[in-house]
Amino acid sequence: MDEIRFDKIEIKELEIFANHGVYPEENVLGQKFVISATLFTHTRQAGLTDDLSASINYGEVSHMITDFTRKHTFKLLEALAENLAEMLLDSLSDLEQITLKIEKPWAPVGLPLKTVSVEITRKWHTAYIAFGSNMGDKKLFIDNGIRGLKKTKGCRIEAVSDYLVTEPYGVTDQDEFLNGVLKMRTLLSPEELLERLHQLEQEANRERIIHWGPRTLDLDILFYDQEIIDTADLHIPHPDMPNRDFVLAPMNQIAPYLRHPVLNQTISQLLNILLCR
């Protein structure tokens, strides 16, 4: 996400008396916390119309921050920051990204310090997921997987392609597949998203016996923003995508102009290249 494309609304040094800390007395007696928030959004429409409903109401956000901080108790500032950021991103439809700084003045460390603080930045990410099944009730397995993803905290499904009947890939001596792709917004990291997809596969009793073999549910990350990731467990963009018409064809339905960050070609171009081989 290009931060230059977004405007910023800032809430600076909001003072809140709440109960957070490692020591029991901190959670009983309470203490002062100072919270600053930078909200990344679009203010153009509000600026043109002078209409508050077209922007994020910083007064309401200040009360949301205060209420959440008072009603919950965490041992760590890190946990407070993480949960507060998630709540705000999930609650405010126009909020794309947030930077939170939480200060704890006079923290009980036995030394004359002024304050300690934690600062984090969290945002919505765009991911594309390929799905497929060629065992049992294929559509039901896929529907259940998508439904599980919809119910996952910090995940929003934005578009789902048609389900396409395709021939098996790699190991051809098996039943036809039902394939497609979806577009989602997520607060999960790539690693967290991968773990959640594996959980959904396990819920469908997925067994990894034969590479490219039959499966009840297959869920693969194709893209995650424009990131390029190459680790032992995760490869983004999906390395074999340019060779798979059962991925490129449904991708072309929902994101034909999405550009591959490595190959620098659009999905439509990659599909045309594959079909012309």
mmCIF file of C-alpha atoms in Angstrom:
data_model
loop_
_atom_site.group_PDB
_atom_site.id
_atom_site.type_symbol
_atom_site.label_atom_id
_atom_site.label_comp_id
_atom_site.label_asym_id
_atom_site.label_seq_id
_atom_site.Cartn_x
_atom_site.Cartn_y
_atom_site.Cartn_z
ATOM 1 C CA MET A 1 0.000 0.000 0.000
ATOM 2 C CA ASP A 2 1.380 3.362 -1.015
ATOM 3 C CA GLU A 3 0.972 5.662 1.993
ATOM 4 C CA ILE A 4 1.353 8.701 -0.276
ATOM 5 C CA ARG A 5 -2.076 7.905 -1.736
ATOM 6 C CA PHE A 6 -3.761 8.346 1.633
ATOM 7 C CA ASP A 7 -4.576 11.322 3.799
ATOM 8 C CA LYS A 8 -3.978 11.321 7.543
ATOM 9 C CA ILE A 9 -6.105 12.196 10.539
ATOM 10 C CA GLU A 10 -4.127 12.422 13.770
ATOM 11 C CA ILE A 11 -5.191 12.064 17.378
ATOM 12 C CA LYS A 12 -2.317 13.082 19.636
ATOM 13 C CA GLU A 13 -1.712 12.232 23.281
ATOM 14 C CA LEU A 14 -5.161 11.112 24.373
ATOM 15 C CA GLU A 15 -4.940 10.550 28.141
ATOM 16 C CA ILE A 16 -6.771 7.509 29.536
ATOM 17 C CA PHE A 17 -6.799 6.055 33.051
ATOM 18 C CA ALA A 18 -6.928 2.258 32.694
ATOM 19 C CA ASN A 19 -5.696 -1.064 34.073
ATOM 20 C CA HIS A 20 -2.865 -2.674 32.128
ATOM 21 C CA GLY A 21 0.420 -4.117 33.319
ATOM 22 C CA VAL A 22 2.387 -7.185 34.308
ATOM 23 C CA TYR A 23 2.114 -6.502 38.045
ATOM 24 C CA PRO A 24 -1.218 -7.306 39.783
ATOM 25 C CA GLU A 25 -1.358 -3.918 41.506
ATOM 26 C CA GLU A 26 -1.280 -2.197 38.103
ATOM 27 C CA ASN A 27 -4.424 -4.050 37.090
ATOM 28 C CA VAL A 28 -6.157 -3.199 40.392
ATOM 29 C CA LEU A 29 -5.111 0.398 41.013
ATOM 30 C CA GLY A 30 -4.805 1.524 37.396
ATOM 31 C CA GLN A 31 -2.651 4.274 35.930
ATOM 32 C CA LYS A 32 -2.479 6.818 33.138
ATOM 33 C CA PHE A 33 -1.834 5.842 29.515
ATOM 34 C CA VAL A 34 -1.254 8.254 26.643
ATOM 35 C CA ILE A 35 -2.378 7.115 23.188
ATOM 36 C CA SER A 36 -1.717 8.721 19.809
ATOM 37 C CA ALA A 37 -3.245 7.462 16.568
ATOM 38 C CA THR A 38 -2.578 8.273 12.919
ATOM 39 C CA LEU A 39 -5.498 7.210 10.721
ATOM 40 C CA PHE A 40 -4.783 6.661 7.026
ATOM 41 C CA THR A 41 -7.878 7.266 4.904
ATOM 42 C CA HIS A 42 -9.292 9.385 2.075
ATOM 43 C CA THR A 43 -10.538 12.855 3.044
ATOM 44 C CA ARG A 44 -11.090 14.219 -0.484
ATOM 45 C CA GLN A 45 -14.866 13.712 -0.514
ATOM 46 C CA ALA A 46 -15.280 15.206 2.945
ATOM 47 C CA GLY A 47 -13.189 18.185 1.903
ATOM 48 C CA LEU A 48 -15.300 18.779 -1.196
ATOM 49 C CA THR A 49 -18.693 18.307 0.471
ATOM 50 C CA ASP A 50 -17.994 19.513 4.023
ATOM 51 C CA ASP A 51 -19.899 16.380 5.113
ATOM 52 C CA LEU A 52 -18.658 14.607 8.259
ATOM 53 C CA SER A 53 -20.205 11.314 7.165
ATOM 54 C CA ALA A 54 -17.722 11.251 4.259
ATOM 55 C CA SER A 55 -14.784 11.137 6.653
ATOM 56 C CA ILE A 56 -13.716 9.465 9.896
ATOM 57 C CA ASN A 57 -15.090 11.237 12.961
ATOM 58 C CA TYR A 58 -12.038 11.715 15.182
ATOM 59 C CA GLY A 59 -14.286 12.488 18.157
ATOM 60 C CA GLU A 60 -16.002 9.105 17.856
ATOM 61 C CA VAL A 61 -12.647 7.394 17.362
ATOM 62 C CA SER A 62 -11.290 9.036 20.507
ATOM 63 C CA HIS A 63 -14.226 7.638 22.474
ATOM 64 C CA MET A 64 -13.749 4.204 20.866
ATOM 65 C CA ILE A 65 -10.093 4.193 21.919
ATOM 66 C CA THR A 66 -10.984 5.320 25.441
ATOM 67 C CA ASP A 67 -13.799 2.790 25.908
ATOM 68 C CA PHE A 68 -11.736 -0.126 24.596
ATOM 69 C CA THR A 69 -8.701 0.774 26.708
ATOM 70 C CA ARG A 70 -10.813 1.054 29.856
ATOM 71 C CA LYS A 71 -12.932 -2.064 29.311
ATOM 72 C CA HIS A 72 -10.060 -4.466 28.586
ATOM 73 C CA THR A 73 -7.033 -5.479 30.624
ATOM 74 C CA PHE A 74 -3.740 -6.641 29.114
ATOM 75 C CA LYS A 75 -0.399 -7.400 30.678
ATOM 76 C CA LEU A 76 1.600 -5.969 27.788
ATOM 77 C CA LEU A 77 1.401 -2.691 25.909
ATOM 78 C CA GLU A 78 2.053 -4.779 22.797
ATOM 79 C CA ALA A 79 -1.180 -6.712 23.369
ATOM 80 C CA LEU A 80 -3.181 -3.547 23.991
ATOM 81 C CA ALA A 81 -1.797 -1.954 20.808
ATOM 82 C CA GLU A 82 -2.443 -5.047 18.686
ATOM 83 C CA ASN A 83 -6.012 -5.551 19.842
ATOM 84 C CA LEU A 84 -6.862 -1.852 19.710
ATOM 85 C CA ALA A 85 -5.542 -1.523 16.153
ATOM 86 C CA GLU A 86 -7.498 -4.591 15.047
ATOM 87 C CA MET A 87 -10.719 -3.280 16.591
ATOM 88 C CA LEU A 88 -10.404 0.104 14.888
ATOM 89 C CA LEU A 89 -9.519 -1.332 11.476
ATOM 90 C CA ASP A 90 -12.398 -3.793 11.677
ATOM 91 C CA SER A 91 -14.915 -1.190 12.897
ATOM 92 C CA LEU A 92 -14.122 1.787 10.644
ATOM 93 C CA SER A 93 -14.976 1.038 7.025
ATOM 94 C CA ASP A 94 -12.901 3.942 5.630
ATOM 95 C CA LEU A 95 -9.791 3.198 7.684
ATOM 96 C CA GLU A 96 -7.064 1.625 5.540
ATOM 97 C CA GLN A 97 -4.096 1.790 7.894
ATOM 98 C CA ILE A 98 -3.343 2.912 11.420
ATOM 99 C CA THR A 99 -0.266 3.814 13.426
ATOM 100 C CA LEU A 100 -0.759 3.581 17.184
ATOM 101 C CA LYS A 101 1.606 4.802 19.867
ATOM 102 C CA ILE A 102 0.806 3.851 23.456
ATOM 103 C CA GLU A 103 2.824 5.509 26.211
ATOM 104 C CA LYS A 104 2.985 4.464 29.836
ATOM 105 C CA PRO A 105 4.313 7.361 31.947
ATOM 106 C CA TRP A 106 6.188 6.508 35.102
ATOM 107 C CA ALA A 107 6.288 2.779 34.352
ATOM 108 C CA PRO A 108 7.246 0.789 37.495
ATOM 109 C CA VAL A 109 10.815 -0.179 36.589
ATOM 110 C CA GLY A 110 12.532 1.256 39.677
ATOM 111 C CA LEU A 111 14.335 3.929 37.695
ATOM 112 C CA PRO A 112 13.640 7.649 37.075
ATOM 113 C CA LEU A 113 12.275 7.392 33.528
ATOM 114 C CA LYS A 114 9.622 9.658 32.043
ATOM 115 C CA THR A 115 7.719 7.165 29.898
ATOM 116 C CA VAL A 116 7.912 3.910 27.949
ATOM 117 C CA SER A 117 5.966 3.318 24.743
ATOM 118 C CA VAL A 118 5.050 0.845 22.027
ATOM 119 C CA GLU A 119 4.314 1.964 18.467
ATOM 120 C CA ILE A 120 2.863 -0.265 15.749
ATOM 121 C CA THR A 121 1.493 0.160 12.238
ATOM 122 C CA ARG A 122 -1.202 -2.191 10.941
ATOM 123 C CA LYS A 123 -3.220 -2.130 7.724
ATOM 124 C CA TRP A 124 -5.523 -4.047 5.434
ATOM 125 C CA HIS A 125 -3.805 -6.265 2.880
ATOM 126 C CA THR A 126 -5.170 -7.619 -0.399
ATOM 127 C CA ALA A 127 -4.671 -11.318 -1.082
ATOM 128 C CA TYR A 128 -5.762 -13.643 -3.861
ATOM 129 C CA ILE A 129 -6.420 -17.271 -2.981
ATOM 130 C CA ALA A 130 -6.761 -20.219 -5.378
ATOM 131 C CA PHE A 131 -9.169 -22.960 -4.324
ATOM 132 C CA GLY A 132 -9.837 -26.428 -5.690
ATOM 133 C CA SER A 133 -11.305 -29.850 -4.941
ATOM 134 C CA ASN A 134 -11.609 -33.168 -6.762
ATOM 135 C CA MET A 135 -12.948 -35.509 -4.084
ATOM 136 C CA GLY A 136 -16.453 -36.118 -2.749
ATOM 137 C CA ASP A 137 -18.858 -33.193 -2.819
ATOM 138 C CA LYS A 138 -16.380 -30.768 -4.369
ATOM 139 C CA LYS A 139 -18.611 -27.708 -4.287
ATOM 140 C CA LEU A 140 -19.517 -28.298 -0.652
ATOM 141 C CA PHE A 141 -15.862 -28.591 0.363
ATOM 142 C CA ILE A 142 -15.075 -25.321 -1.437
ATOM 143 C CA ASP A 143 -18.165 -23.539 -0.098
ATOM 144 C CA ASN A 144 -17.297 -24.604 3.455
ATOM 145 C CA GLY A 145 -13.703 -23.415 3.012
ATOM 146 C CA ILE A 146 -14.804 -19.989 1.772
ATOM 147 C CA ARG A 147 -17.387 -19.767 4.544
ATOM 148 C CA GLY A 148 -14.687 -20.544 7.112
ATOM 149 C CA LEU A 149 -12.469 -17.840 5.647
ATOM 150 C CA LYS A 150 -15.346 -15.332 5.814
ATOM 151 C CA LYS A 151 -15.784 -16.117 9.513
ATOM 152 C CA THR A 152 -12.073 -15.672 10.233
ATOM 153 C CA LYS A 153 -11.308 -12.628 12.350
ATOM 154 C CA GLY A 154 -9.613 -9.929 10.297
ATOM 155 C CA CYS A 155 -10.692 -11.356 6.919
ATOM 156 C CA ARG A 156 -13.137 -10.002 4.339
ATOM 157 C CA ILE A 157 -14.020 -11.733 1.063
ATOM 158 C CA GLU A 158 -14.449 -9.176 -1.730
ATOM 159 C CA ALA A 159 -14.882 -11.298 -4.873
ATOM 160 C CA VAL A 160 -15.198 -14.959 -5.840
ATOM 161 C CA SER A 161 -14.765 -16.273 -9.376
ATOM 162 C CA ASP A 162 -16.960 -18.851 -11.064
ATOM 163 C CA TYR A 163 -16.248 -22.460 -10.154
ATOM 164 C CA LEU A 164 -14.584 -24.035 -13.197
ATOM 165 C CA VAL A 165 -14.424 -27.739 -14.044
ATOM 166 C CA THR A 166 -10.812 -28.464 -15.046
ATOM 167 C CA GLU A 167 -8.652 -31.418 -15.924
ATOM 168 C CA PRO A 168 -6.151 -32.622 -13.273
ATOM 169 C CA TYR A 169 -2.692 -31.056 -13.312
ATOM 170 C CA GLY A 170 0.565 -32.881 -12.636
ATOM 171 C CA VAL A 171 -0.900 -36.289 -11.767
ATOM 172 C CA THR A 172 -3.521 -36.827 -14.492
ATOM 173 C CA ASP A 173 -4.904 -40.189 -13.346
ATOM 174 C CA GLN A 174 -7.552 -38.712 -11.038
ATOM 175 C CA ASP A 175 -10.986 -37.083 -11.090
ATOM 176 C CA GLU A 176 -11.705 -33.668 -12.574
ATOM 177 C CA PHE A 177 -11.227 -30.634 -10.369
ATOM 178 C CA LEU A 178 -13.495 -27.797 -9.419
ATOM 179 C CA ASN A 179 -11.296 -24.695 -9.330
ATOM 180 C CA GLY A 180 -11.515 -20.962 -8.817
ATOM 181 C CA VAL A 181 -9.983 -17.969 -7.053
ATOM 182 C CA LEU A 182 -11.106 -15.339 -4.592
ATOM 183 C CA LYS A 183 -10.017 -11.857 -3.633
ATOM 184 C CA MET A 184 -9.876 -10.956 0.040
ATOM 185 C CA ARG A 185 -8.800 -8.223 2.415
ATOM 186 C CA THR A 186 -7.012 -9.361 5.521
ATOM 187 C CA LEU A 187 -5.265 -8.124 8.630
ATOM 188 C CA LEU A 188 -3.347 -11.407 8.860
ATOM 189 C CA SER A 189 0.321 -11.620 7.927
ATOM 190 C CA PRO A 190 1.221 -13.955 5.033
ATOM 191 C CA GLU A 191 2.372 -16.589 7.518
ATOM 192 C CA GLU A 192 -0.793 -16.280 9.598
ATOM 193 C CA LEU A 193 -2.940 -16.474 6.468
ATOM 194 C CA LEU A 194 -1.106 -19.608 5.316
ATOM 195 C CA GLU A 195 -1.665 -21.212 8.715
ATOM 196 C CA ARG A 196 -5.381 -20.404 8.565
ATOM 197 C CA LEU A 197 -5.673 -21.908 5.069
ATOM 198 C CA HIS A 198 -4.001 -25.087 6.306
ATOM 199 C CA GLN A 199 -6.489 -25.219 9.192
ATOM 200 C CA LEU A 200 -9.399 -24.991 6.761
ATOM 201 C CA GLU A 201 -7.872 -27.749 4.640
ATOM 202 C CA GLN A 202 -7.565 -29.941 7.726
ATOM 203 C CA GLU A 203 -11.206 -29.261 8.607
ATOM 204 C CA ALA A 204 -12.017 -30.719 5.174
ATOM 205 C CA ASN A 205 -9.900 -33.805 6.079
ATOM 206 C CA ARG A 206 -7.264 -32.905 3.511
ATOM 207 C CA GLU A 207 -4.511 -35.549 3.307
ATOM 208 C CA ARG A 208 -1.145 -34.706 1.735
ATOM 209 C CA ILE A 209 -0.136 -38.141 0.454
ATOM 210 C CA ILE A 210 0.683 -37.609 -3.235
ATOM 211 C CA HIS A 211 2.087 -34.341 -4.591
ATOM 212 C CA TRP A 212 -0.541 -32.926 -6.980
ATOM 213 C CA GLY A 213 -2.735 -35.864 -5.976
ATOM 214 C CA PRO A 214 -6.471 -36.004 -5.105
ATOM 215 C CA ARG A 215 -7.631 -33.638 -2.374
ATOM 216 C CA THR A 216 -10.824 -32.584 -0.660
ATOM 217 C CA LEU A 217 -9.731 -28.946 -0.495
ATOM 218 C CA ASP A 218 -6.720 -27.066 -1.751
ATOM 219 C CA LEU A 219 -6.127 -23.426 -0.779
ATOM 220 C CA ASP A 220 -3.082 -21.543 -2.094
ATOM 221 C CA ILE A 221 -1.962 -17.935 -1.704
ATOM 222 C CA LEU A 222 -1.375 -16.503 -5.181
ATOM 223 C CA PHE A 223 -0.677 -12.859 -4.322
ATOM 224 C CA TYR A 224 -0.332 -10.863 -1.112
ATOM 225 C CA ASP A 225 -0.305 -7.163 -1.966
ATOM 226 C CA GLN A 226 2.678 -6.800 -4.291
ATOM 227 C CA GLU A 227 5.016 -8.636 -1.941
ATOM 228 C CA ILE A 228 7.663 -11.105 -3.084
ATOM 229 C CA ILE A 229 8.258 -13.807 -0.480
ATOM 230 C CA ASP A 230 10.517 -16.827 -0.843
ATOM 231 C CA THR A 231 10.981 -18.902 2.291
ATOM 232 C CA ALA A 232 11.058 -22.608 3.046
ATOM 233 C CA ASP A 233 7.306 -22.620 3.695
ATOM 234 C CA LEU A 234 5.961 -19.786 1.615
ATOM 235 C CA HIS A 235 6.401 -18.627 -1.986
ATOM 236 C CA ILE A 236 4.519 -15.520 -3.130
ATOM 237 C CA PRO A 237 3.575 -14.950 -5.915
ATOM 238 C CA HIS A 238 2.746 -18.625 -6.455
ATOM 239 C CA PRO A 239 5.681 -19.866 -8.593
ATOM 240 C CA ASP A 240 3.703 -22.172 -10.922
ATOM 241 C CA MET A 241 0.828 -19.782 -11.565
ATOM 242 C CA PRO A 242 1.930 -18.778 -15.133
ATOM 243 C CA ASN A 243 1.573 -22.446 -16.156
ATOM 244 C CA ARG A 244 -1.898 -22.996 -14.726
ATOM 245 C CA ASP A 245 -4.892 -22.031 -16.833
ATOM 246 C CA PHE A 246 -7.173 -23.204 -14.018
ATOM 247 C CA VAL A 247 -5.700 -20.368 -11.940
ATOM 248 C CA LEU A 248 -5.214 -17.696 -14.598
ATOM 249 C CA ALA A 249 -8.691 -18.105 -16.145
ATOM 250 C CA PRO A 250 -10.636 -17.414 -12.918
ATOM 251 C CA MET A 251 -8.092 -14.740 -11.940
ATOM 252 C CA ASN A 252 -8.830 -13.096 -15.278
ATOM 253 C CA GLN A 253 -12.492 -12.916 -14.264
ATOM 254 C CA ILE A 254 -11.928 -10.880 -11.115
ATOM 255 C CA ALA A 255 -8.533 -9.158 -11.621
ATOM 256 C CA PRO A 256 -7.484 -9.103 -15.310
ATOM 257 C CA TYR A 257 -5.276 -6.027 -14.894
ATOM 258 C CA LEU A 258 -3.496 -7.096 -11.731
ATOM 259 C CA ARG A 259 0.225 -6.987 -12.497
ATOM 260 C CA HIS A 260 2.567 -9.790 -11.478
ATOM 261 C CA PRO A 261 5.273 -8.183 -9.289
ATOM 262 C CA VAL A 262 8.048 -10.415 -10.669
ATOM 263 C CA LEU A 263 7.089 -10.944 -14.318
ATOM 264 C CA ASN A 264 5.684 -7.396 -14.700
ATOM 265 C CA GLN A 265 2.779 -8.678 -16.804
ATOM 266 C CA THR A 266 -0.949 -8.514 -16.145
ATOM 267 C CA ILE A 267 -3.070 -11.573 -15.482
ATOM 268 C CA SER A 268 -4.708 -11.095 -18.873
ATOM 269 C CA GLN A 269 -1.305 -11.048 -20.587
ATOM 270 C CA LEU A 270 -0.133 -14.163 -18.731
ATOM 271 C CA LEU A 271 -3.292 -16.023 -19.725
ATOM 272 C CA ASN A 272 -2.907 -15.048 -23.381
ATOM 273 C CA ILE A 273 0.723 -16.208 -23.342
ATOM 274 C CA LEU A 274 -0.282 -19.563 -21.842
ATOM 275 C CA LEU A 275 -3.131 -20.125 -24.322
ATOM 276 C CA CYS A 276 -0.824 -19.357 -27.270
ATOM 277 C CA ARG A 277 1.768 -21.983 -26.339
#
